[in-house]
PDB file of C-alpha atoms in Angstrom:
ATOM      1  CA  UNK L   1     144.281 105.602  77.643  1.00  0.00           C
ATOM      2  CA  UNK L   2     141.444 102.371  77.645  1.00  0.00           C
ATOM      3  CA  UNK L   3     138.667 101.358  79.058  1.00  0.00           C
ATOM      4  CA  UNK L   4     138.483  97.511  79.091  1.00  0.00           C
ATOM      5  CA  UNK L   5     134.908  96.113  79.413  1.00  0.00           C
ATOM      6  CA  UNK L   6     135.390  93.248  82.169  1.00  0.00           C
ATOM      7  CA  UNK L   7     132.877  91.186  80.732  1.00  0.00           C
ATOM      8  CA  UNK L   8     134.467  91.310  77.735  1.00  0.00           C
ATOM      9  CA  UNK L   9     137.417  89.174  78.651  1.00  0.00           C
ATOM     10  CA  UNK L  10     137.879  85.593  78.193  1.00  0.00           C
ATOM     11  CA  UNK L  11     138.711  83.742  81.300  1.00  0.00           C
ATOM     12  CA  UNK L  12     138.460  79.896  82.217  1.00  0.00           C
ATOM     13  CA  UNK L  13     135.010  78.621  83.155  1.00  0.00           C
ATOM     14  CA  UNK L  14     137.039  76.390  85.520  1.00  0.00           C
ATOM     15  CA  UNK L  15     139.144  78.360  87.118  1.00  0.00           C
ATOM     16  CA  UNK L  16     136.973  80.880  89.228  1.00  0.00           C
ATOM     17  CA  UNK L  17     137.399  84.314  88.099  1.00  0.00           C
ATOM     18  CA  UNK L  18     133.906  84.070  86.693  1.00  0.00           C
ATOM     19  CA  UNK L  19     133.068  85.580  90.146  1.00  0.00           C
ATOM     20  CA  UNK L  20     135.901  88.375  90.149  1.00  0.00           C
ATOM     21  CA  UNK L  21     134.409  89.781  87.020  1.00  0.00           C
ATOM     22  CA  UNK L  22     131.188  90.025  88.217  1.00  0.00           C
ATOM     23  CA  UNK L  23     132.072  91.645  91.533  1.00  0.00           C
ATOM     24  CA  UNK L  24     134.187  93.790  89.310  1.00  0.00           C
ATOM     25  CA  UNK L  25     131.374  94.253  86.872  1.00  0.00           C
ATOM     26  CA  UNK L  26     128.222  95.477  89.129  1.00  0.00           C
ATOM     27  CA  UNK L  27     131.221  97.104  91.690  1.00  0.00           C
ATOM     28  CA  UNK L  28     131.730  99.375  87.867  1.00  0.00           C
ATOM     29  CA  UNK L  29     127.834 100.310  87.773  1.00  0.00           C
ATOM     30  CA  UNK L  30     128.425 102.209  90.512  1.00  0.00           C
ATOM     31  CA  UNK L  31     132.432 103.545  91.236  1.00  0.00           C
ATOM     32  CA  UNK L  32     132.554 104.388  87.307  1.00  0.00           C
ATOM     33  CA  UNK L  33     128.995 104.189  85.022  1.00  0.00           C
ATOM     34  CA  UNK L  34     128.996 104.950  81.681  1.00  0.00           C
ATOM     35  CA  UNK L  35     126.344 107.765  81.414  1.00  0.00           C
ATOM     36  CA  UNK L  36     125.341 108.663  77.296  1.00  0.00           C
ATOM     37  CA  UNK L  37     123.112 112.339  78.112  1.00  0.00           C
ATOM     38  CA  UNK L  38     125.029 113.561  81.333  1.00  0.00           C
ATOM     39  CA  UNK L  39     121.397 115.286  81.718  1.00  0.00           C
ATOM     40  CA  UNK L  40     119.271 112.540  82.018  1.00  0.00           C
ATOM     41  CA  UNK L  41     121.099 111.704  85.844  1.00  0.00           C
ATOM     42  CA  UNK L  42     120.278 115.605  86.863  1.00  0.00           C
ATOM     43  CA  UNK L  43     116.515 114.822  84.982  1.00  0.00           C
ATOM     44  CA  UNK L  44     115.528 111.798  87.269  1.00  0.00           C
ATOM     45  CA  UNK L  45     117.258 113.552  90.313  1.00  0.00           C
ATOM     46  CA  UNK L  46     114.501 116.644  89.872  1.00  0.00           C
ATOM     47  CA  UNK L  47     111.683 114.834  88.846  1.00  0.00           C
ATOM     48  CA  UNK L  48     112.153 111.959  91.501  1.00  0.00           C
ATOM     49  CA  UNK L  49     113.386 114.906  94.324  1.00  0.00           C
ATOM     50  CA  UNK L  50     110.825 117.896  93.603  1.00  0.00           C
ATOM     51  CA  UNK L  51     107.733 116.565  91.255  1.00  0.00           C
ATOM     52  CA  UNK L  52     107.274 113.663  92.131  1.00  0.00           C
ATOM     53  CA  UNK L  53     106.991 114.904  96.312  1.00  0.00           C
ATOM     54  CA  UNK L  54     105.052 117.823  95.564  1.00  0.00           C
ATOM     55  CA  UNK L  55     103.165 115.944  93.998  1.00  0.00           C
ATOM     56  CA  UNK L  56     102.362 112.962  96.054  1.00  0.00           C
ATOM     57  CA  UNK L  57     101.834 116.501  98.830  1.00  0.00           C
ATOM     58  CA  UNK L  58      99.236 118.125  96.032  1.00  0.00           C
ATOM     59  CA  UNK L  59      97.152 114.732  96.152  1.00  0.00           C
ATOM     60  CA  UNK L  60      97.292 114.482  99.350  1.00  0.00           C
ATOM     61  CA  UNK L  61      96.078 117.816  99.930  1.00  0.00           C
ATOM     62  CA  UNK L  62      92.942 117.850  97.611  1.00  0.00           C
ATOM     63  CA  UNK L  63      91.666 114.433  98.449  1.00  0.00           C
ATOM     64  CA  UNK L  64      91.840 115.563 102.094  1.00  0.00           C
ATOM     65  CA  UNK L  65      93.880 112.303 103.427  1.00  0.00           C
ATOM     66  CA  UNK L  66      95.772 112.573 106.576  1.00  0.00           C
ATOM     67  CA  UNK L  67      99.392 113.483 106.246  1.00  0.00           C
ATOM     68  CA  UNK L  68     102.485 110.910 106.064  1.00  0.00           C
ATOM     69  CA  UNK L  69     104.841 110.757 108.656  1.00  0.00           C
ATOM     70  CA  UNK L  70     107.097 112.747 105.949  1.00  0.00           C
ATOM     71  CA  UNK L  71     105.243 115.345 106.257  1.00  0.00           C
ATOM     72  CA  UNK L  72     104.357 116.983 109.429  1.00  0.00           C
ATOM     73  CA  UNK L  73     106.341 119.448 111.244  1.00  0.00           C
ATOM     74  CA  UNK L  74     107.434 119.375 114.420  1.00  0.00           C
ATOM     75  CA  UNK L  75     106.253 122.639 114.403  1.00  0.00           C
ATOM     76  CA  UNK L  76     102.731 122.975 116.723  1.00  0.00           C
ATOM     77  CA  UNK L  77     101.440 126.290 114.416  1.00  0.00           C
ATOM     78  CA  UNK L  78     101.617 125.740 110.663  1.00  0.00           C
ATOM     79  CA  UNK L  79     102.801 128.242 109.059  1.00  0.00           C
ATOM     80  CA  UNK L  80     103.458 128.905 104.991  1.00  0.00           C
ATOM     81  CA  UNK L  81     105.592 126.898 103.301  1.00  0.00           C
ATOM     82  CA  UNK L  82     105.835 124.299 106.129  1.00  0.00           C
ATOM     83  CA  UNK L  83     105.331 121.122 104.114  1.00  0.00           C
ATOM     84  CA  UNK L  84     107.991 122.695 101.510  1.00  0.00           C
ATOM     85  CA  UNK L  85     110.929 121.243 103.860  1.00  0.00           C
ATOM     86  CA  UNK L  86     109.835 118.149 104.467  1.00  0.00           C
ATOM     87  CA  UNK L  87     108.814 117.429 101.248  1.00  0.00           C
ATOM     88  CA  UNK L  88     112.231 118.172  99.876  1.00  0.00           C
ATOM     89  CA  UNK L  89     114.575 116.036 102.174  1.00  0.00           C
ATOM     90  CA  UNK L  90     112.034 113.072 101.321  1.00  0.00           C
ATOM     91  CA  UNK L  91     112.506 114.161  97.682  1.00  0.00           C
ATOM     92  CA  UNK L  92     116.380 113.346  98.721  1.00  0.00           C
ATOM     93  CA  UNK L  93     115.876 110.579  99.627  1.00  0.00           C
ATOM     94  CA  UNK L  94     113.948 108.889  97.221  1.00  0.00           C
ATOM     95  CA  UNK L  95     116.148 110.440  94.127  1.00  0.00           C
ATOM     96  CA  UNK L  96     119.278 109.093  95.885  1.00  0.00           C
ATOM     97  CA  UNK L  97     117.221 105.745  95.354  1.00  0.00           C
ATOM     98  CA  UNK L  98     116.409 106.028  92.334  1.00  0.00           C
ATOM     99  CA  UNK L  99     120.482 107.393  91.048  1.00  0.00           C
ATOM    100  CA  UNK L 100     121.507 103.858  92.601  1.00  0.00           C
ATOM    101  CA  UNK L 101     118.802 101.732  91.505  1.00  0.00           C
ATOM    102  CA  UNK L 102     118.842 104.201  87.683  1.00  0.00           C
ATOM    103  CA  UNK L 103     122.673 102.595  87.577  1.00  0.00           C
ATOM    104  CA  UNK L 104     121.934  99.332  88.431  1.00  0.00           C
ATOM    105  CA  UNK L 105     120.151  98.892  86.010  1.00  0.00           C
ATOM    106  CA  UNK L 106     122.312 100.929  82.971  1.00  0.00           C
ATOM    107  CA  UNK L 107     119.536 103.325  82.546  1.00  0.00           C
ATOM    108  CA  UNK L 108     122.506 105.858  81.569  1.00  0.00           C
ATOM    109  CA  UNK L 109     123.518 103.693  78.760  1.00  0.00           C
ATOM    110  CA  UNK L 110     121.951 104.159  75.078  1.00  0.00           C
ATOM    111  CA  UNK L 111     121.390 100.999  74.744  1.00  0.00           C
ATOM    112  CA  UNK L 112     119.067 101.719  77.140  1.00  0.00           C
ATOM    113  CA  UNK L 113     116.963 104.570  76.041  1.00  0.00           C
ATOM    114  CA  UNK L 114     117.103 104.586  72.406  1.00  0.00           C
ATOM    115  CA  UNK L 115     114.378 103.222  70.441  1.00  0.00           C
ATOM    116  CA  UNK L 116     115.130 103.877  67.278  1.00  0.00           C
ATOM    117  CA  UNK L 117     115.469 102.216  63.962  1.00  0.00           C
ATOM    118  CA  UNK L 118     112.354  99.846  65.310  1.00  0.00           C
ATOM    119  CA  UNK L 119     113.960  98.591  67.979  1.00  0.00           C
ATOM    120  CA  UNK L 120     111.452  98.782  70.194  1.00  0.00           C
ATOM    121  CA  UNK L 121     110.206  99.738  74.164  1.00  0.00           C
ATOM    122  CA  UNK L 122     111.447  96.030  75.351  1.00  0.00           C
ATOM    123  CA  UNK L 123     114.593  97.083  77.103  1.00  0.00           C
ATOM    124  CA  UNK L 124     113.131 100.605  78.145  1.00  0.00           C
ATOM    125  CA  UNK L 125     110.475  98.764  80.515  1.00  0.00           C
ATOM    126  CA  UNK L 126     113.174  95.556  81.560  1.00  0.00           C
ATOM    127  CA  UNK L 127     115.261  98.831  82.460  1.00  0.00           C
ATOM    128  CA  UNK L 128     113.147 101.268  84.212  1.00  0.00           C
ATOM    129  CA  UNK L 129     111.164  97.367  85.888  1.00  0.00           C
ATOM    130  CA  UNK L 130     114.949  96.583  87.166  1.00  0.00           C
ATOM    131  CA  UNK L 131     115.880 100.309  88.069  1.00  0.00           C
ATOM    132  CA  UNK L 132     112.758 101.092  89.723  1.00  0.00           C
ATOM    133  CA  UNK L 133     113.275  97.550  91.875  1.00  0.00           C
ATOM    134  CA  UNK L 134     116.758  98.236  93.370  1.00  0.00           C
ATOM    135  CA  UNK L 135     115.698 101.411  94.190  1.00  0.00           C
ATOM    136  CA  UNK L 136     112.145 100.110  96.269  1.00  0.00           C
ATOM    137  CA  UNK L 137     114.411  97.610  97.985  1.00  0.00           C
ATOM    138  CA  UNK L 138     117.090 100.134  99.021  1.00  0.00           C
ATOM    139  CA  UNK L 139     114.439 102.408 100.472  1.00  0.00           C
ATOM    140  CA  UNK L 140     113.048  99.495 101.775  1.00  0.00           C
ATOM    141  CA  UNK L 141     115.820  98.739 103.400  1.00  0.00           C
ATOM    142  CA  UNK L 142     117.165 102.130 104.802  1.00  0.00           C
ATOM    143  CA  UNK L 143     113.127 102.187 105.530  1.00  0.00           C
ATOM    144  CA  UNK L 144     113.154  99.878 108.116  1.00  0.00           C
ATOM    145  CA  UNK L 145     117.478 100.524 108.613  1.00  0.00           C
ATOM    146  CA  UNK L 146     116.165 104.264 110.486  1.00  0.00           C
ATOM    147  CA  UNK L 147     113.237 103.213 112.356  1.00  0.00           C
ATOM    148  CA  UNK L 148     115.916 100.363 113.773  1.00  0.00           C
ATOM    149  CA  UNK L 149     118.665 103.263 114.768  1.00  0.00           C
TER     150      UNK L 149
END
């Protein structure tokens, strides 16, 4: 069974198939992505879900800044470990947004992170910025949606 890349198919530019091919390519980024390093999505999810929000909580505690609303506990009394659950829940949302952004930018394909043989970091940085922009858009959209409902 061969995989057909819809962008490599030649089509007549005048018959309107280009829109169908582009839509098919965009959808296939999420439905059947090409992931060349199976550990990369897992590592990205762990960093986005656990490490990044934990560093944020540590930094807010060290600088004695006010806590964000997602970190405030529903309980009146602070118990030991009361910040763990909200941090993991917030991190799950961040990880979901980042993984969707990385899939949209094709960041898990080997061309995205291969810097060998003098290729440089241009593609790497470009894909990271694209993934971050998409993830930020999803995060803003989901936050606004949750505030509305």
